[in-house]
Short mmCIF file of C-alpha atoms in Angstrom, two decimals:
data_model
loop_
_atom_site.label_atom_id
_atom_site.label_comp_id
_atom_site.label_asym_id
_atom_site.label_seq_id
_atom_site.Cartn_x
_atom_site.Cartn_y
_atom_site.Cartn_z
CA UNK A 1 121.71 110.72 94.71
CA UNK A 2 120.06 112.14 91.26
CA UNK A 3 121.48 108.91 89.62
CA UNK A 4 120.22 106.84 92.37
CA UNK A 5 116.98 108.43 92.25
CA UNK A 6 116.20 108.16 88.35
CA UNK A 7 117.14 104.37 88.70
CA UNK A 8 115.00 103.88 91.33
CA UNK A 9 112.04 105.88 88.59
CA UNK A 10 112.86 103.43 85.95
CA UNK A 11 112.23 100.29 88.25
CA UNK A 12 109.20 102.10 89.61
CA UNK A 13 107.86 102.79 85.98
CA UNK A 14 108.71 99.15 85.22
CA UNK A 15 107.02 97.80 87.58
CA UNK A 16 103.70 99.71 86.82
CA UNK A 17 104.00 98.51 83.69
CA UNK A 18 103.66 95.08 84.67
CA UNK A 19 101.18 95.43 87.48
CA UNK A 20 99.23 97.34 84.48
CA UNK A 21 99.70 95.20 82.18
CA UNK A 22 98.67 92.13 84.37
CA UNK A 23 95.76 93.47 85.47
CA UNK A 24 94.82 94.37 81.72
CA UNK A 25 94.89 90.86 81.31
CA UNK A 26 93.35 89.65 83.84
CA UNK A 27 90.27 92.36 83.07
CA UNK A 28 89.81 90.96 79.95
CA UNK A 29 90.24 87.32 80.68
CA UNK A 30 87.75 87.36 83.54
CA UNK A 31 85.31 89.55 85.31
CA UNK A 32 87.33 91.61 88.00
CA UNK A 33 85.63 90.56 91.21
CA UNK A 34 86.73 86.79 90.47
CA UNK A 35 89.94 87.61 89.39
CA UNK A 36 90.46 89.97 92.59
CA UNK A 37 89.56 86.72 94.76
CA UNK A 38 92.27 84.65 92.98
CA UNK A 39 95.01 87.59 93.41
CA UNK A 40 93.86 88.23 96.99
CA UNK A 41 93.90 84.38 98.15
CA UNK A 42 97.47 83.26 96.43
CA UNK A 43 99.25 82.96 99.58
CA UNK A 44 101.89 81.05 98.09
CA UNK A 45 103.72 78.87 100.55
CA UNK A 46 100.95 79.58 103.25
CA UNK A 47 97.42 78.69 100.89
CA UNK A 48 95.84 77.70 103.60
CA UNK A 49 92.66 79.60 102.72
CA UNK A 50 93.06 78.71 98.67
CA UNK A 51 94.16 74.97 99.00
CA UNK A 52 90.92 74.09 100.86
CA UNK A 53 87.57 74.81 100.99
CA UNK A 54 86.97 74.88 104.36
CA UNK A 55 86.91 79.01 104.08
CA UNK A 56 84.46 80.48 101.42
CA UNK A 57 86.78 82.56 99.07
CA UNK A 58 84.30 84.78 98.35
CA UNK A 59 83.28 85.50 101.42
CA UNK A 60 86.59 86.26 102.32
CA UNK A 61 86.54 88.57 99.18
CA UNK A 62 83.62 90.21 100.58
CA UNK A 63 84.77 90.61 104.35
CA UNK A 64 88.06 92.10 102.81
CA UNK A 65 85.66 94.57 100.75
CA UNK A 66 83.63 95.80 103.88
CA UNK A 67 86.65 96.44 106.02
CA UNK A 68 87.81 98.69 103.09
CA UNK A 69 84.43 100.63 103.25
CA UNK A 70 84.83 100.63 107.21
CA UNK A 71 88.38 102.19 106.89
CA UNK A 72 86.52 105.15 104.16
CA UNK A 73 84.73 106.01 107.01
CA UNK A 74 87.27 105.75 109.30
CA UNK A 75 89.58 107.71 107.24
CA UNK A 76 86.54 110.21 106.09
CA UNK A 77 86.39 110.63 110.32
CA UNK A 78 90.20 111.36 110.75
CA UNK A 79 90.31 113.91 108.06
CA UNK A 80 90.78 116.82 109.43
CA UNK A 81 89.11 119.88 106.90
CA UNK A 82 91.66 122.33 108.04
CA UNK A 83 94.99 120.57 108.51
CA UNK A 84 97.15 121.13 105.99
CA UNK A 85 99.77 118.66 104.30
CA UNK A 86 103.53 119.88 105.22
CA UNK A 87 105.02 122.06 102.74
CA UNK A 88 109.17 121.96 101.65
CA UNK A 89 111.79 124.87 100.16
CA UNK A 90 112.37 124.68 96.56
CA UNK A 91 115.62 122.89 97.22
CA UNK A 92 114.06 119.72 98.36
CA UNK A 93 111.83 119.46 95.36
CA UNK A 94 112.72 115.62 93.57
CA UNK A 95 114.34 116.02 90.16
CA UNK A 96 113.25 114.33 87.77
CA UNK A 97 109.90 114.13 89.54
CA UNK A 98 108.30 110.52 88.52
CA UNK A 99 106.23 109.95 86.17
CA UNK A 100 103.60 107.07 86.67
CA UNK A 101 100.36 105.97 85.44
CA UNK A 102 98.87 102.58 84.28
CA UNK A 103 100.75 102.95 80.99
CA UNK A 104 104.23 103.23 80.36
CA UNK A 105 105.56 106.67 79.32
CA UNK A 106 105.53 105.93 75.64
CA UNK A 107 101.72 106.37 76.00
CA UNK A 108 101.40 109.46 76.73
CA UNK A 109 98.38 111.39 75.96
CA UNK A 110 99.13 114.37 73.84
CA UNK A 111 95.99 116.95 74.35
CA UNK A 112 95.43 120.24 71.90
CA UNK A 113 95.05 123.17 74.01
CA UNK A 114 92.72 124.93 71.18
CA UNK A 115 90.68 122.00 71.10
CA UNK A 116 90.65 121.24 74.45
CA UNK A 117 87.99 121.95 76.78
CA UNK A 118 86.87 120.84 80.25
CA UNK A 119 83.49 120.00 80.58
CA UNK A 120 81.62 120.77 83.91
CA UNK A 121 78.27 118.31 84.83
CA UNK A 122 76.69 117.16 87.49
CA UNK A 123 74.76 119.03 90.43
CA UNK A 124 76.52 122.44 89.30
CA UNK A 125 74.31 125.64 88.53
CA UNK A 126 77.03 126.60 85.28
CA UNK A 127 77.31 123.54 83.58
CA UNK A 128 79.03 125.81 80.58
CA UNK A 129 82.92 124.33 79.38
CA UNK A 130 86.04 125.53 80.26
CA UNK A 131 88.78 127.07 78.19
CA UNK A 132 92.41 126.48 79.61
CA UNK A 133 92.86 130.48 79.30
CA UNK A 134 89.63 131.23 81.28
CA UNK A 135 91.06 128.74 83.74
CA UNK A 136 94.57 130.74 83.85
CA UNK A 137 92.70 134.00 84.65
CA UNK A 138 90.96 132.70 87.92
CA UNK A 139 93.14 133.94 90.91
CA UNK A 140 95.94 131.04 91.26
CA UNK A 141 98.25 129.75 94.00
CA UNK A 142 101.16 126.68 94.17
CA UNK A 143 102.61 124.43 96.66
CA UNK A 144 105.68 122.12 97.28
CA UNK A 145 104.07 118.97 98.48
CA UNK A 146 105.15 115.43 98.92
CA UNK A 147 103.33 113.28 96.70
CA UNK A 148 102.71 109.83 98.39
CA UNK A 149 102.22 106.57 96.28
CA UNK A 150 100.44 103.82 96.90
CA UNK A 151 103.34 101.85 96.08
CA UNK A 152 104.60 103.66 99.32
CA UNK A 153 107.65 105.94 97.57
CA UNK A 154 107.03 109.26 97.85
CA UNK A 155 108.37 112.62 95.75
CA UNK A 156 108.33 116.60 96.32
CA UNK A 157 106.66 118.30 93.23
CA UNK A 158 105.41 122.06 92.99
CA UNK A 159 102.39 122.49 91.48
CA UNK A 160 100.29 125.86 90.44
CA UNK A 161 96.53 126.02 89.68
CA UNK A 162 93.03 126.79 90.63
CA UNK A 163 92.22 126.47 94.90
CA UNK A 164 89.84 123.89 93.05
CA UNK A 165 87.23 125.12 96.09
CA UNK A 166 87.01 128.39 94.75
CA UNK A 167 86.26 126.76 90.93
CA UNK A 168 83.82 124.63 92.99
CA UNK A 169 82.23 128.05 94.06
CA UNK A 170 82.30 129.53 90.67
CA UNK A 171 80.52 126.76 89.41
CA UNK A 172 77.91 126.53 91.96
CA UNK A 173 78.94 123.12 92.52
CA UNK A 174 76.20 121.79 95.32
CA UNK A 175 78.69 121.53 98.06
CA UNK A 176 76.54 119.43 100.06
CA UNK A 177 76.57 116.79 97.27
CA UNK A 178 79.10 113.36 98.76
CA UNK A 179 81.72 113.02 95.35
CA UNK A 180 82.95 114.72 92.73
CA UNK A 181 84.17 112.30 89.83
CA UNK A 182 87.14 112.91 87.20
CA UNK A 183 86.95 111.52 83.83
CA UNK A 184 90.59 111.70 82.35
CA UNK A 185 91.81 111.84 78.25
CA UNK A 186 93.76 108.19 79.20
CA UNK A 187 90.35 106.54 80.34
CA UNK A 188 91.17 107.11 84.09
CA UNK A 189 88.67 107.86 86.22
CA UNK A 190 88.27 108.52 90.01
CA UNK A 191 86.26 110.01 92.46
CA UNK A 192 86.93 112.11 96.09
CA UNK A 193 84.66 113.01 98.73
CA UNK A 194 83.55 116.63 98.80
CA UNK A 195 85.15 117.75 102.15
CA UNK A 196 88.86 116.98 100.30
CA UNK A 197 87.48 118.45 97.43
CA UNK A 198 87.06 121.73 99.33
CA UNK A 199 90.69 121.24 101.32
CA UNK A 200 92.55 124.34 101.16
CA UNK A 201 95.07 122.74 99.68
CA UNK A 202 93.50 120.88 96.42
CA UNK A 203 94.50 122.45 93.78
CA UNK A 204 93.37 122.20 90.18
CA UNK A 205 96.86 121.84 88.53
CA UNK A 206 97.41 123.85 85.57
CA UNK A 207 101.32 124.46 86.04
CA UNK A 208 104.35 121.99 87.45
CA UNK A 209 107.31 123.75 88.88
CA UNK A 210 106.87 127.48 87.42
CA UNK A 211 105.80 126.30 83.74
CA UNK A 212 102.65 125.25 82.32
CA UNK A 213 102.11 121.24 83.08
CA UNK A 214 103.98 118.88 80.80
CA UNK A 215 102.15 116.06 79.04
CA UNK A 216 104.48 113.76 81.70
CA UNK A 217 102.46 115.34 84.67
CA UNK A 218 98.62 115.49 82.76
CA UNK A 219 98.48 118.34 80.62
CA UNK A 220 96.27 120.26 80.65
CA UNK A 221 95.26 120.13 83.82
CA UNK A 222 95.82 117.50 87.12
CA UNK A 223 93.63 117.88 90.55
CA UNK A 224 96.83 117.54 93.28
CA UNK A 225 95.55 116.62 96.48
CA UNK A 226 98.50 116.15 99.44
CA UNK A 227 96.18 114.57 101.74
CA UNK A 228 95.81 111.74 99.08
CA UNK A 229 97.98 109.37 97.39
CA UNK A 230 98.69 109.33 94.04
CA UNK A 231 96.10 107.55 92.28
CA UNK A 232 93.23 109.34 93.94
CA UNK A 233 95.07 112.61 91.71
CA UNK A 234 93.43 112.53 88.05
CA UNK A 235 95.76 113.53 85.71
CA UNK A 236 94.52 114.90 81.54
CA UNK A 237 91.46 115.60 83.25
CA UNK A 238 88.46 116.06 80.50
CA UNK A 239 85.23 116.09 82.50
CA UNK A 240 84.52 117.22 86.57
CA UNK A 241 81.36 116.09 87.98
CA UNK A 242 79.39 116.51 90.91
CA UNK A 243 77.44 113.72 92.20
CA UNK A 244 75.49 111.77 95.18
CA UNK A 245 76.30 108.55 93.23
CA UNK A 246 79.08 106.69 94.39
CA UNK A 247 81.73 106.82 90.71
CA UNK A 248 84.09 104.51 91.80
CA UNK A 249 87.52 104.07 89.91
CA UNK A 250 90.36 103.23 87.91
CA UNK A 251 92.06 101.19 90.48
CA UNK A 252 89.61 101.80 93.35
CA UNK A 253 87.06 99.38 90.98
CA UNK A 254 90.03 96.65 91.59
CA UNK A 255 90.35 96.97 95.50
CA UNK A 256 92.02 100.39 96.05
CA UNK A 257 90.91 101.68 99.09
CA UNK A 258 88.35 104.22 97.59
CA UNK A 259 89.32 107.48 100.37
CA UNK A 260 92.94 106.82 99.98
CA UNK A 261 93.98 109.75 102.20
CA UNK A 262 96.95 110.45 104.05
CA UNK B 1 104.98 80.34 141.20
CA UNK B 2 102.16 78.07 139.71
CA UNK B 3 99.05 79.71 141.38
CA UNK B 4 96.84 76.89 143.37
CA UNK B 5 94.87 76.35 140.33
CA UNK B 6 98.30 75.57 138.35
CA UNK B 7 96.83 77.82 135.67
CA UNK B 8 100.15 79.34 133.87
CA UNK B 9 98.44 81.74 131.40
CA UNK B 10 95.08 82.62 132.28
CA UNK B 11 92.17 82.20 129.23
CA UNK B 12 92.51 86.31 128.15
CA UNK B 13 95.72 86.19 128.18
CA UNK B 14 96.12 82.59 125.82
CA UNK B 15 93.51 84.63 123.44
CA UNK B 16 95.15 87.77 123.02
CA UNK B 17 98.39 85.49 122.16
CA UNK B 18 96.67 83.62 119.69
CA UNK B 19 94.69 86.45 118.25
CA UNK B 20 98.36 88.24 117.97
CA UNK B 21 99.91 85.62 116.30
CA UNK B 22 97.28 85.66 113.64
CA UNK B 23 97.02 89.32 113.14
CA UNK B 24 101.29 89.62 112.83
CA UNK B 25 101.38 86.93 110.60
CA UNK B 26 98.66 88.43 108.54
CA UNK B 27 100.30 92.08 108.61
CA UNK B 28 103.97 90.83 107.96
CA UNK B 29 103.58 88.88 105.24
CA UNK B 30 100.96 91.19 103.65
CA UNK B 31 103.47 94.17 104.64
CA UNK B 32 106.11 91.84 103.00
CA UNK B 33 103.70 92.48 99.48
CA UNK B 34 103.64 95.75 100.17
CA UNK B 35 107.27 96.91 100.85
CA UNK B 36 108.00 94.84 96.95
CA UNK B 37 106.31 97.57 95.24
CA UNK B 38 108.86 99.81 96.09
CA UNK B 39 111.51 98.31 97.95
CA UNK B 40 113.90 100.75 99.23
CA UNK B 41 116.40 97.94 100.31
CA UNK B 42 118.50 96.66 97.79
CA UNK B 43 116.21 93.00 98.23
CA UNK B 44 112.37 91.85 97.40
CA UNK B 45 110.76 89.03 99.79
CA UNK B 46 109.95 86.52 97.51
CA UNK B 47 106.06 86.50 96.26
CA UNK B 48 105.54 83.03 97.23
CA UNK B 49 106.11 84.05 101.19
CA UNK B 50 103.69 86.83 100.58
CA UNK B 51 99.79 87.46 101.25
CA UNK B 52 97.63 89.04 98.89
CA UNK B 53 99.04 88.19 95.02
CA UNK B 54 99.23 92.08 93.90
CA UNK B 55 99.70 95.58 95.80
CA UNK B 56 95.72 95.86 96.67
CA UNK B 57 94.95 92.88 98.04
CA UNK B 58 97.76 93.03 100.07
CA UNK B 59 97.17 96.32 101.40
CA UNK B 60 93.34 95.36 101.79
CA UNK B 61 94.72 91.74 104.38
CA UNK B 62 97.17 94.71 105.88
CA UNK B 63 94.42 97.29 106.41
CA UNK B 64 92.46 94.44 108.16
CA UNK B 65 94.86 92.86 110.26
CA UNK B 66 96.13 96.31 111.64
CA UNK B 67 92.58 97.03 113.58
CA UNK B 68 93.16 92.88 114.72
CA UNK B 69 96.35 94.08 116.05
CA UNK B 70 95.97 97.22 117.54
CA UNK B 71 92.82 96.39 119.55
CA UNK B 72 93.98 93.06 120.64
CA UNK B 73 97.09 94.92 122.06
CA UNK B 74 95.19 97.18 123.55
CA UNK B 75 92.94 94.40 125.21
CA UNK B 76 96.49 92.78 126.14
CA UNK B 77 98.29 95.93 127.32
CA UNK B 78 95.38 97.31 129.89
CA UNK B 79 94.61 93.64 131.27
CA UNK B 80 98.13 93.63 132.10
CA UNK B 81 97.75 96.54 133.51
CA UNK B 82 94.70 96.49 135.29
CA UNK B 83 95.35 92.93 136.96
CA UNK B 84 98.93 93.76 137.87
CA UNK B 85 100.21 90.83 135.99
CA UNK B 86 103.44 93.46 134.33
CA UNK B 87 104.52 94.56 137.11
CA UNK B 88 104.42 90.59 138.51
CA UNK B 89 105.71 88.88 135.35
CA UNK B 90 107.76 91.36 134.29
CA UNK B 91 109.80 93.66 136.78
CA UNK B 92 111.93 93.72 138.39
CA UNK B 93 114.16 94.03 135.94
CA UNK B 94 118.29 94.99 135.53
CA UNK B 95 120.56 94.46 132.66
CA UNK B 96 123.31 92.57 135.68
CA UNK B 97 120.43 89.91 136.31
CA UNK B 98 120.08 89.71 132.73
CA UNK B 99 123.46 88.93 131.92
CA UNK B 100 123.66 86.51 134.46
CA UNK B 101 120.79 84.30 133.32
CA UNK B 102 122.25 84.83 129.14
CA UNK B 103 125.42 83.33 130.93
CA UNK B 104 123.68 80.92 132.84
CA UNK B 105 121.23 80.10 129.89
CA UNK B 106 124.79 79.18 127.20
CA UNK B 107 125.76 77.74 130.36
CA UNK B 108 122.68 75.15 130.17
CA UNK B 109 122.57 76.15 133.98
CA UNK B 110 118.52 78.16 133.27
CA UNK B 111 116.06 76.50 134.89
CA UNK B 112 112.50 75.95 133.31
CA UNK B 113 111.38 73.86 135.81
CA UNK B 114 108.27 76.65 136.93
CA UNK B 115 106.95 78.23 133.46
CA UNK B 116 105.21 80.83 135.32
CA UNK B 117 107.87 82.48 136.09
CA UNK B 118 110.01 84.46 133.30
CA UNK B 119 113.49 84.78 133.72
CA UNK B 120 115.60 88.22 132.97
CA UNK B 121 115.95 87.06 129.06
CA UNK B 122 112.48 86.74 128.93
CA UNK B 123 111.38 89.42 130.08
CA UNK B 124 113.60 91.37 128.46
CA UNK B 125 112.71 89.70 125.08
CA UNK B 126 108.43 89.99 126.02
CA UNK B 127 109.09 93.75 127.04
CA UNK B 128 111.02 94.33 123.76
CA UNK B 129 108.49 93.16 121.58
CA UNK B 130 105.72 95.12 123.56
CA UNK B 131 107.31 98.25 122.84
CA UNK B 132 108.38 97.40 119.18
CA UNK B 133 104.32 96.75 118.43
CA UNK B 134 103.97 99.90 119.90
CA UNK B 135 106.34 101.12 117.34
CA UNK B 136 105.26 99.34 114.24
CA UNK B 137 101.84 100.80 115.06
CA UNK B 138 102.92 104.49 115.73
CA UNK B 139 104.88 104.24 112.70
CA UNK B 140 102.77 102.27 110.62
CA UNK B 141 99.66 105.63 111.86
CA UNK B 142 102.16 107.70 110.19
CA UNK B 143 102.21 105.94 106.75
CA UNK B 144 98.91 105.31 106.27
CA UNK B 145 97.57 109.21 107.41
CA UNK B 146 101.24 111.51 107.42
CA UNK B 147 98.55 114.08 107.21
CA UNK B 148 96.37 113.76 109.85
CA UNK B 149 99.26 113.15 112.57
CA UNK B 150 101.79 115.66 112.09
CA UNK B 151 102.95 115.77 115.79
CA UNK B 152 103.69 111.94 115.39
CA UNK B 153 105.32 112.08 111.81
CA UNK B 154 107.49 114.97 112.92
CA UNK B 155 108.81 112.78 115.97
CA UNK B 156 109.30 110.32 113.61
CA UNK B 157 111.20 111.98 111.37
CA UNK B 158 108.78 112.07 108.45
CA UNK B 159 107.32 109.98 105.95
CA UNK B 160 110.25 108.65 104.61
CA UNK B 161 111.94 107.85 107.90
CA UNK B 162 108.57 106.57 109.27
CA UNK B 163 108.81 103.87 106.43
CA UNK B 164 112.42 102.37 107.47
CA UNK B 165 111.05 102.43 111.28
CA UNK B 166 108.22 100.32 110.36
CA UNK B 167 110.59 98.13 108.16
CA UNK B 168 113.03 97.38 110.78
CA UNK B 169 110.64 96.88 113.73
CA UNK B 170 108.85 94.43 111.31
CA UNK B 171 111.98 93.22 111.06
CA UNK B 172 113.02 93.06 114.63
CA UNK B 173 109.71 91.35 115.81
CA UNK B 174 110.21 88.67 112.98
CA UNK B 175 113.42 88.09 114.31
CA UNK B 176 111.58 87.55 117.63
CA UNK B 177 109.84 85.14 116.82
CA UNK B 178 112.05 82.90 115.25
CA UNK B 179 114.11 82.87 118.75
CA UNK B 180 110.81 82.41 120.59
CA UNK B 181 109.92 79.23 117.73
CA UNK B 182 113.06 78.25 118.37
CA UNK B 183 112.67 78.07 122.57
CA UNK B 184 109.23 76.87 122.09
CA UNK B 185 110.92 73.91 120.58
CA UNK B 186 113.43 73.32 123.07
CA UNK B 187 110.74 73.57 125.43
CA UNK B 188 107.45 71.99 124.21
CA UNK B 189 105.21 71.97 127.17
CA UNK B 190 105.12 75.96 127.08
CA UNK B 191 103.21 75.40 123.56
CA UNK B 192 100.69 73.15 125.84
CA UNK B 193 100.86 75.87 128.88
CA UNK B 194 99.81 78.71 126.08
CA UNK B 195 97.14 76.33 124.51
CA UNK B 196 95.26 74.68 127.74
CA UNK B 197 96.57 77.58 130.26
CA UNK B 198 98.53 74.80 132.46
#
């Protein structure tokens, strides 16, 4: 099983790779909303819409696009504020849990914790920074959750931190405000909508299963949110920020449904 | 029995067909995209039979398709209901009477000569693939929000399980219809009968 399961890591980190790799390329070839119409119109065998021109590509881009928005709100509708993400025993926890990112694992960020500190901006009444030890004295609680990728695998993890509503609080984060927006040491970034943010369950990460968060899982400090899939949870978070601007993405910028709840 | 008009398929019924086909060719060969990233099946569909060219597009074609499907079938399921036409094109119904007409069919001995009316394989094979949509939706509700349906993810058998479901009755209603290809080519003028009703 735990052989079976590490293969099945490696193919999965392989084949990040080379979805982030190809899209590197592509971003810097072209700009991304004409190379998102190319990759969403190869229909291989089937190009009926790409081999003729009877169908506007772009407007097919575009119809594509507002169907994504329609399922946000659809999604944003069907979230339930109170309904929590099942929870497992420590036995079914997945080990090694995956790592994954748009880099392969040789690239991962090494952050200084005496260095480090998390900024705070935005429509918050403290914007002051964060230490990592002023972070580990706020009252903190953990979960075993299934982590759900887009990819569609899935892996139990158990993560400590922050109930990041109660950091919300402490800030005096406007809690009316739509997003709050992660900027991440690897140049991620993404963006949730404030009544996940608040979810009992989102938790600002500062530990992985009983010891403080390896670089592998975004040290210092990951937002884990079981009600979303993977890439809507920042990992080497560097800057929170509250906002009634829409921030976009990493990979929501490149079609990603933006919610991406479960 | 061809009614006095000699309509076969009446006009919402030829739509909802049509608008089906579209939608589960759309879905199965954007799913197809999908299930690559992370095959759990030792196999990959090759790219070239897939729609979308990477993981978000695909999902973005799927994510479209799947409101196509699931209000078209409910369009199709309560106009079936509401005129009658499953009980009348459907049941009665027993596995005997369906044996008989698979004998009967490798026989050669099954009669098309009225189009209207389905015989046991048929219905058997139209009923199957009604309740396998039903499936591939209920499962497919679990994958995309495991969250927000816990009742139906835990009869499901969770996330995991939910995923193999909506693999295999993918797989089962492509299977489908390559038989029904296959009997619309042995028996062109029900191609005509689902295009001009008659």
């Amino acid at each position: 099983m735990r052989k079976n399961a590490s293969r099945q890591l490696i193919v999965n980190g392989e084949r990040l790779l080379e979805d982030a790799l190809k899209d590197m390329g592509r971003h810097l070839e072209q700009p991304t909303r004409r190379a998102f119409l190319q990759r969403s119109l190869s229909l291989g065998g089937l190009s009926l819409l790409s081999g003729c021109s009877i169908v506007d590509e772009s407007s097919v881009e575009e119809a594509l696009m507002k169907v994504s928005r329609f399922n946000d709100k659809a999604q944003a509708w069907l979230f339930d504020p109170q309904r929590l993400a099942p929870t497992y025993p420590d036995s079914m926890i997945t080990r090694p849990f995956p790592f994954n990112a748009y880099y392969d694992e040789d690239e991962i960020r090494e952050v200084d914790e005496a260095a480090y500190r998390l900024e705070v901006t935005g429509l918050v009444a403290d914007k002051r920074a964060w230490t990592l030890a002023e972070l580990r004295a706020m009252p903190q609680a953990d979960q075993i959750t299934r982590h759900i990728c887009v990819e569609g695998w899935s892996a139990i993890g158990k993560w400590g931190g922050v109930p990041f509503a109660s950091f919300l609080r402490r800030v005096g984060a406007d809690l009316s405000a739509k997003y709050v927006g992660f900027k991440c040491v690897d140049d991620y970034y993404t963006s949730i909508d404030m009544p996940t943010a608040l979810h009992p369950q989102t938790l600002l990460t500062l530990t992985y299963d009983g010891q403080p968060l390896p670089p592998r899982y975004g040290f210092p400090m990951k937002l884990r949110m079981p009600t979303k899939l993977g890439y809507k949870n920042p990992k080497y978070i560097q800057a929170i920020f509250v906002t009634n601007t829409y921030p976009g993405g990493y990979w929501e910028d490149q079609g990603y449904n933006w919610f991406g709840g479960s | 029995m061809v009614s006095d008009t000699g309509l076969i398929h009446p006009r919402w019924v030829r739509i909802t067909h049509w608008v089906n086909a579209a939608a589960v060719i759309t879905l199965a060969t954007s799913g197809w995209r999908i299930y690559d990233a992370s095959p759990f099946f030792p196999f990959a569909i090759p790219t070239q039979f897939t729609l979308g060219g990477w993981l978000g597009g695909a999902i973005q074609w799927h994510f479209a398709a799947m409101w196509v499907l699931a209000g078209n079938g409910v369009i199709y399921l309560a106009g079936n209901l509401i005129s009658g036409r499953l009980g009348r094109k459907f049941f009665p119904w027993s596995p005997r009477a369906c044996l008989a007409d698979v004998l009967a069919a490798l026989k050669g001995k099954l009669s098309h000569t009225d189009p209207s009316h389905y015989n046991m394989v048929q219905r058997a094979a139209y009923l199957f693939v009604m309740l396998d949509s039903v499936l591939l939706v209920l499962s497919g509700l679990v994958l995309w929000k495991s969250v927000q349906f816990p009742l139906l993810r835990t009869l499901l058998g969770g996330y995991e399980a939910a995923r193999r479901e909506h693999f295999l009755a993918m797989a089962a209603l492509v299977a489908f219809v390559g038989v029904h290809l296959v009997m619309v080519a042995l028996v062109p003028r029900t191609l005509l009968a689902m295009i001009r009703g008659r």
